[in-house]
Tab-separated table of C-alpha atoms and ligand atoms in Angstrom:
chain	number	residue	atom	x	y	z
A	1	MET	CA	-0.104	0.284	0.267
A	2	GLN	CA	1.686	3.524	-1.014
A	3	GLY	CA	1.032	6.861	0.419
A	4	TYR	CA	2.283	9.394	2.781
A	5	LEU	CA	3.514	9.902	5.990
A	6	GLY	CA	2.707	12.683	8.156
A	7	ILE	CA	4.232	13.427	11.665
A	8	ASP	CA	3.198	15.863	14.051
A	9	VAL	CA	5.336	15.700	17.359
A	10	GLY	CA	4.229	18.344	20.021
A	11	SER	CA	5.421	18.195	23.579
A	12	VAL	CA	2.199	16.893	25.022
A	13	THR	CA	1.006	14.726	22.040
A	14	THR	CA	2.237	12.842	18.986
A	15	LYS	CA	0.164	12.497	15.894
A	16	VAL	CA	0.947	10.098	12.908
A	17	VAL	CA	-1.164	9.775	9.769
A	18	PHE	CA	-0.516	7.667	6.641
A	19	LEU	CA	-2.455	9.031	3.563
A	20	SER	CA	-3.368	7.384	0.149
A	21	LYS	CA	-1.741	8.676	-3.093
A	22	LYS	CA	-5.319	10.701	-3.196
A	23	GLY	CA	-5.095	11.826	0.204
A	24	ALA	CA	-7.570	9.708	2.119
A	25	ILE	CA	-6.414	8.773	5.788
A	26	LEU	CA	-5.654	5.013	5.527
A	27	TRP	CA	-4.169	4.916	9.290
A	28	SER	CA	-3.550	7.383	12.042
A	29	THR	CA	-2.802	7.488	15.774
A	30	TYR	CA	-2.752	10.189	18.367
A	31	ARG	CA	-0.709	9.366	21.494
A	32	LYS	CA	0.704	11.356	24.548
A	33	THR	CA	4.422	12.092	24.115
A	34	MET	CA	5.256	11.669	27.811
A	35	GLY	CA	8.574	13.313	27.346
A	36	GLN	CA	9.755	10.396	24.984
A	37	PRO	CA	9.335	11.670	21.546
A	38	ILE	CA	11.689	9.156	20.157
A	39	TRP	CA	10.318	5.949	21.970
A	40	VAL	CA	6.686	7.114	20.826
A	41	LEU	CA	7.733	7.830	17.352
A	42	GLN	CA	9.116	4.203	17.195
A	43	SER	CA	6.366	2.601	18.852
A	44	ALA	CA	3.719	4.630	16.135
A	45	LEU	CA	5.790	3.695	13.405
A	46	SER	CA	6.056	-0.116	14.547
A	47	ASP	CA	2.148	-0.255	14.686
A	48	LEU	CA	1.945	1.248	11.260
A	49	TYR	CA	4.348	-1.125	9.776
A	50	HIS	CA	2.487	-4.093	11.464
A	51	GLU	CA	-1.001	-2.956	10.708
A	52	LEU	CA	-0.650	-1.945	6.879
A	53	THR	CA	3.118	-2.956	5.697
A	54	PRO	CA	2.959	0.399	3.635
A	55	THR	CA	5.354	1.960	1.096
A	56	VAL	CA	6.129	5.369	2.176
A	57	LEU	CA	6.494	7.741	-1.000
A	58	GLY	CA	7.080	10.997	1.088
A	59	VAL	CA	6.985	12.373	4.823
A	60	GLY	CA	6.234	15.331	6.187
A	61	ALA	CA	6.915	16.546	9.625
A	62	THR	CA	5.624	19.441	11.861
A	63	GLY	CA	5.258	20.358	15.204
A	64	SER	CA	7.841	21.609	18.103
A	65	GLY	CA	9.283	18.547	17.631
A	66	ARG	CA	9.519	18.356	13.785
A	67	GLY	CA	13.415	18.637	13.530
A	68	LEU	CA	13.795	15.576	15.915
A	69	ALA	CA	11.325	13.709	13.571
A	70	SER	CA	12.963	14.832	10.408
A	71	HIS	CA	16.472	13.753	11.490
A	72	LEU	CA	15.380	10.424	12.988
A	73	ILE	CA	12.876	9.394	10.297
A	74	GLY	CA	14.001	11.327	7.312
A	75	ALA	CA	11.365	13.943	6.227
A	76	ASP	CA	10.836	15.317	2.680
A	77	VAL	CA	8.907	18.458	3.926
A	78	VAL	CA	9.555	20.279	7.356
A	79	LYS	CA	6.825	22.805	8.018
A	80	ASN	CA	5.424	24.769	11.053
A	81	GLU	CA	2.269	23.892	12.460
A	82	ILE	CA	0.331	27.317	11.317
A	83	THR	CA	1.054	25.976	7.461
A	84	SER	CA	0.272	22.392	8.479
A	85	HIS	CA	-3.041	23.233	10.116
A	86	ALA	CA	-4.170	25.423	7.250
A	87	VAL	CA	-3.242	23.187	4.760
A	88	ALA	CA	-5.435	20.533	6.242
A	89	ALA	CA	-8.353	22.862	6.965
A	90	ILE	CA	-8.410	24.083	3.560
A	91	ARG	CA	-8.383	20.503	2.358
A	92	TYR	CA	-11.610	19.563	4.154
A	93	TYR	CA	-13.275	23.243	4.161
A	94	PRO	CA	-11.969	25.346	1.256
A	95	ASP	CA	-13.824	28.283	2.180
A	96	VAL	CA	-12.277	28.517	5.776
A	97	GLN	CA	-11.593	31.940	7.098
A	98	THR	CA	-10.711	31.341	10.613
A	99	ILE	CA	-8.835	28.143	12.665
A	100	VAL	CA	-8.680	28.335	16.327
A	101	GLU	CA	-6.147	25.822	17.763
A	102	ILE	CA	-5.793	24.760	21.178
A	103	GLY	CA	-3.245	22.444	21.792
A	104	GLY	CA	-1.598	21.071	25.042
A	105	GLN	CA	1.317	23.469	25.686
A	106	ASP	CA	0.107	26.294	23.231
A	107	SER	CA	-2.563	27.778	21.230
A	108	LYS	CA	-2.960	29.404	17.787
A	109	LEU	CA	-5.312	31.725	15.626
A	110	ILE	CA	-4.851	31.384	12.028
A	111	LEU	CA	-6.618	33.910	9.570
A	112	ILE	CA	-7.057	32.718	5.974
A	113	ARG	CA	-8.717	34.626	2.994
A	114	ASP	CA	-9.078	32.981	-0.188
A	115	GLY	CA	-7.157	29.849	0.829
A	116	VAL	CA	-4.142	31.769	1.665
A	117	VAL	CA	-2.903	32.576	5.533
A	118	ILE	CA	-2.959	36.101	5.669
A	119	ASP	CA	-2.178	36.480	9.546
A	120	PHE	CA	-1.565	34.505	12.568
A	121	SER	CA	-0.966	34.783	16.383
A	122	MET	CA	0.501	31.913	18.809
A	123	ASN	CA	0.394	31.808	22.561
A	124	THR	CA	3.486	29.959	23.880
A	125	VAL	CA	4.023	31.716	27.274
A	126	CYS	CA	0.516	31.654	29.104
A	127	ALA	CA	-0.669	28.190	30.144
A	128	ALA	CA	-4.091	29.626	30.789
A	129	GLY	CA	-5.086	29.543	27.231
A	130	THR	CA	-3.958	26.010	26.505
A	131	GLY	CA	-4.774	22.248	27.224
A	132	SER	CA	-2.452	21.876	29.984
A	133	PHE	CA	-4.333	24.363	32.345
A	134	LEU	CA	-7.674	22.175	31.626
A	135	GLU	CA	-5.720	19.153	32.142
A	136	HIS	CA	-4.423	20.780	35.610
A	137	GLN	CA	-7.435	22.157	36.920
A	138	ALA	CA	-9.744	18.823	35.850
A	139	SER	CA	-7.227	16.729	38.011
A	140	ARG	CA	-7.582	19.319	40.904
A	141	LEU	CA	-11.358	18.336	40.651
A	142	GLY	CA	-10.834	14.715	40.758
A	143	LEU	CA	-11.929	14.707	37.095
A	144	ARG	CA	-10.655	13.245	33.888
A	145	VAL	CA	-9.810	15.865	31.039
A	146	GLU	CA	-12.310	14.288	28.694
A	147	GLU	CA	-15.335	14.385	31.332
A	148	LEU	CA	-15.070	18.331	31.279
A	149	GLY	CA	-17.170	18.759	28.304
A	150	THR	CA	-19.922	16.933	29.225
A	151	ILE	CA	-20.262	18.330	32.918
A	152	ALA	CA	-20.191	21.840	31.322
A	153	LEU	CA	-22.985	21.549	29.035
A	154	ASN	CA	-25.224	20.661	32.331
A	155	ALA	CA	-24.551	23.960	33.769
A	156	THR	CA	-27.347	26.309	34.487
A	157	SER	CA	-25.207	29.431	35.686
A	158	PRO	CA	-21.592	29.088	34.880
A	159	VAL	CA	-19.382	30.945	37.650
A	160	ARG	CA	-17.032	33.731	36.496
A	161	ILE	CA	-13.469	32.454	37.069
A	162	ALA	CA	-10.636	34.890	36.767
A	163	GLY	CA	-8.719	33.243	33.858
A	164	ARG	CA	-5.759	35.836	33.565
A	165	CYS	CA	-3.332	33.068	34.629
A	166	THR	CA	-3.340	29.464	35.982
A	167	VAL	CA	-2.624	30.978	39.600
A	168	PHE	CA	-5.603	33.296	39.709
A	169	ALA	CA	-7.810	30.748	37.909
A	170	GLU	CA	-6.693	28.177	40.711
A	171	SER	CA	-7.179	30.248	43.562
A	172	ASP	CA	-10.494	31.812	42.317
A	173	MET	CA	-11.883	28.276	41.683
A	174	ILE	CA	-10.871	27.230	45.018
A	175	HIS	CA	-12.913	30.123	46.245
A	176	LYS	CA	-15.927	29.404	44.174
A	177	GLN	CA	-16.195	25.845	45.601
A	178	GLN	CA	-15.873	26.994	49.248
A	179	MET	CA	-18.821	29.386	48.468
A	180	GLY	CA	-20.858	26.161	47.509
A	181	HIS	CA	-21.311	26.511	43.682
A	182	ASN	CA	-22.015	23.250	42.063
A	183	LEU	CA	-19.585	21.387	39.961
A	184	GLU	CA	-21.208	21.766	36.654
A	185	ASP	CA	-21.305	25.655	36.930
A	186	ILE	CA	-17.570	25.729	38.066
A	187	VAL	CA	-16.336	23.580	35.167
A	188	ALA	CA	-18.348	25.836	32.520
A	189	GLY	CA	-16.935	28.701	34.326
A	190	LEU	CA	-13.538	27.225	33.855
A	191	CYS	CA	-14.295	26.587	29.973
A	192	ASP	CA	-15.272	30.173	29.911
A	193	ALA	CA	-12.145	31.409	31.563
A	194	LEU	CA	-9.748	29.463	29.150
A	195	VAL	CA	-11.883	30.787	26.282
A	196	ARG	CA	-11.428	34.517	27.600
A	197	ASN	CA	-7.899	34.030	28.030
A	198	TYR	CA	-7.157	32.503	24.601
A	199	LEU	CA	-9.179	35.462	22.706
A	200	ASN	CA	-7.807	38.363	24.901
A	201	ASN	CA	-4.053	36.685	24.063
A	202	LEU	CA	-4.638	35.994	20.571
A	203	SER	CA	-7.638	37.780	18.645
A	204	ARG	CA	-7.301	41.592	19.815
A	205	GLY	CA	-7.660	43.753	16.693
A	206	LYS	CA	-8.692	40.673	14.366
A	207	ASP	CA	-11.367	39.964	12.310
A	208	LEU	CA	-12.655	36.262	13.151
A	209	ARG	CA	-14.856	35.401	10.150
A	210	GLU	CA	-16.719	32.495	9.637
A	211	PRO	CA	-16.275	29.343	8.731
A	212	ILE	CA	-14.382	28.920	12.019
A	213	LEU	CA	-12.655	25.870	12.620
A	214	PHE	CA	-11.857	24.569	16.100
A	215	GLN	CA	-8.760	22.132	15.748
A	216	GLY	CA	-6.122	20.619	18.108
A	217	GLY	CA	-7.034	17.932	20.943
A	218	VAL	CA	-8.897	20.522	23.200
A	219	ALA	CA	-11.677	20.562	20.461
A	220	ALA	CA	-12.770	17.259	21.678
A	221	ASN	CA	-14.182	19.215	24.794
A	222	HIS	CA	-17.694	20.316	23.908
A	223	GLY	CA	-17.682	22.830	26.630
A	224	ILE	CA	-15.128	24.986	25.215
A	225	LYS	CA	-16.652	24.881	21.804
A	226	THR	CA	-19.946	26.289	23.629
A	227	SER	CA	-17.843	28.891	25.350
A	228	LEU	CA	-16.408	30.012	22.001
A	229	GLU	CA	-19.649	30.140	20.446
A	230	LYS	CA	-21.174	32.277	23.321
A	231	GLU	CA	-18.041	34.615	23.336
A	232	LEU	CA	-18.071	35.004	19.774
A	233	LYS	CA	-21.547	34.696	18.775
A	234	LYS	CA	-20.663	32.653	15.839
A	235	GLU	CA	-20.727	29.238	14.816
A	236	ILE	CA	-17.629	26.844	15.686
A	237	LEU	CA	-17.169	23.928	13.557
A	238	VAL	CA	-15.134	21.167	14.724
A	239	PRO	CA	-13.533	19.082	11.747
A	240	LYS	CA	-13.980	15.124	12.171
A	241	TYR	CA	-9.998	14.794	12.340
A	242	PHE	CA	-9.593	17.844	14.729
A	243	SER	CA	-7.018	16.366	16.836
A	244	ILE	CA	-4.621	15.000	14.015
A	245	MET	CA	-5.042	17.888	11.268
A	246	GLY	CA	-1.346	19.173	11.892
A	247	ALA	CA	-0.080	15.684	10.866
A	248	ILE	CA	-2.476	15.570	7.972
A	249	GLY	CA	-1.427	18.929	6.697
A	250	ALA	CA	2.317	17.639	6.924
A	251	ALA	CA	1.229	14.643	5.143
A	252	LEU	CA	-0.525	16.535	2.075
A	253	LEU	CA	2.144	18.870	1.978
A	254	ALA	CA	4.536	16.043	1.194
A	255	LEU	CA	1.952	14.613	-1.335
A	256	GLU	CA	1.622	17.977	-2.972
A	257	CYS	CA	5.366	18.578	-3.510
A	258	GLU	CA	5.770	15.262	-5.359
A	259	VAL	CA	8.651	13.812	-3.982
A	260	LYS	CA	10.963	11.895	-6.515
A	261	ALA	CA	12.832	9.980	-3.952
A	262	THR	CA	11.807	10.151	-0.535
A	263	LYS	CA	14.346	10.712	2.387
A	264	PHE	CA	12.535	8.439	4.496
A	265	LYS	CA	14.919	6.351	6.349
A	266	GLY	CA	12.917	2.980	6.584
A	267	PHE	CA	10.799	1.331	9.171
A	268	ARG	CA	13.879	-0.497	10.643
A	269	ILE	CA	14.013	2.589	13.195
A	270	PHE	CA	11.213	0.990	15.271
A	271	SER	CA	13.170	-2.238	16.304
A	272	HIS	CA	16.334	-0.180	17.180
A	273	HIS	CA	17.178	0.664	20.857
A	274	LEU	CA	17.918	4.439	20.066
A	275	ILE	CA	19.685	6.676	22.979
A	276	SER	CA	19.827	10.388	22.696
A	277	SER	CA	22.454	12.780	24.104
A	278	SER	CA	23.706	16.195	23.525
A	279	PHE	CA	27.119	18.215	23.846
A	280	TYR	CA	28.296	21.608	23.274
A	281	CYS	CA	30.520	22.196	20.263
A	282	ASP	CA	33.632	24.646	21.174
A	283	GLY	CA	34.600	24.703	17.466
A	284	CYS	CA	33.952	28.444	17.460
A	285	PRO	CA	32.361	31.151	19.861
A	286	ASN	CA	28.744	29.931	18.712
A	287	THR	CA	29.093	26.990	21.028
A	288	CYS	CA	26.062	25.430	19.735
A	289	GLY	CA	24.348	22.729	21.690
A	290	VAL	CA	24.523	19.629	19.371
A	291	MET	CA	21.598	16.817	19.640
A	292	GLU	CA	22.651	13.190	18.778
A	293	VAL	CA	20.722	9.865	18.346
A	294	ARG	CA	22.988	6.739	18.398
A	295	ASP	CA	21.743	3.498	17.571
A	296	GLY	CA	24.428	1.285	19.735
A	297	ASN	CA	27.911	2.862	18.502
A	298	GLU	CA	26.537	4.196	15.478
A	299	VAL	CA	25.432	8.096	15.196
A	300	ILE	CA	22.191	8.038	13.050
A	301	ALA	CA	21.302	11.667	13.479
A	302	ARG	CA	22.745	14.909	14.736
A	303	TRP	CA	21.187	18.238	14.710
A	304	GLY	CA	21.473	21.768	16.478
A	305	ASP	CA	25.055	22.557	14.754
A	306	ASN	CA	24.621	25.859	13.182
A	307	CYS	CA	27.252	25.362	10.516
A	308	GLY	CA	26.819	21.781	9.528
A	309	LYS	CA	29.986	20.346	11.044
A	310	TRP	CA	28.331	17.589	12.992
A	311	SER	CA	25.069	17.011	10.997
A	312	SER	CA	26.910	16.460	7.680
A	313	THR	CA	28.643	13.483	9.185
A	314	THR	CA	25.215	11.296	9.588
B	401	SF4	S1	28.817	23.418	15.492
B	401	SF4	FE1	29.842	24.876	14.088
B	401	SF4	S2	28.881	26.783	14.302
B	401	SF4	FE2	28.367	25.525	16.042
B	401	SF4	S3	30.101	25.892	17.572
B	401	SF4	FE3	30.842	24.036	16.254
B	401	SF4	S4	31.806	25.167	14.600
B	401	SF4	FE4	31.092	26.830	15.589
């Protein structure tokens, strides 16, 4: 079975898809990165190989760990998450004008007009507008993050929780609990707080036109979708493949660039015991931090060197 591999390595989750030559999804996975991106990639590729035995014609990599994925697996196209999410969104909704993307550690707002990204903003510093904020607060309430959406939808009078940052939100939530508000209203207030924080950080002065797509792992939470619709007074669409759109976009980019001979290093990678390490090069005042992955005594990937002194030898 021939097709294209798309890999999105994020700090919280790793997504891998395999698309047919026409761009149809033949296989996909969404799993926690757990601080072990190499191991997670190996296990995902192992599962793909054993389930489909595919022939890879091209590879696209994205996400904060796209460099790692590219060096380890061999990618033909390496693009940031903005481009990858936009490419996937346009594939399924050609007239999309706005993408709200909320992931585990960051969030993004992408504006598209006539199929072209015209503006974007990213929040990588404030946890209160991301999935990690929800996860932390869910565990504080003794809930699983997946439960929050359903609970929020049963709220009758959501409380107003200060969502400027995680510290304020947490102390305010404790205060609201002590006042006796019910769980449903507190969880709905939490969703509203995340959305207010997201919009305050990313959407100021921007024209959020419909159709608006909601992508990223947090889009599984119906409470956040409802809060977005309430705040924006606009319909929010959640694509069927909301959680893997970045990986789909990366694979589509590889498909579209019509790779002649892929750089894919093959599936043998999953069965090897790979060890990563780092060192500083003292070859010049740049003192680059160089990452290295070894398979036994063999160095199979190096990156992080500005001049190519180390990466060119692998
Ligand atoms: S890797 Fe190249 S640029 Fe970086 S410190 Fe060494 S010699 Fe200098």
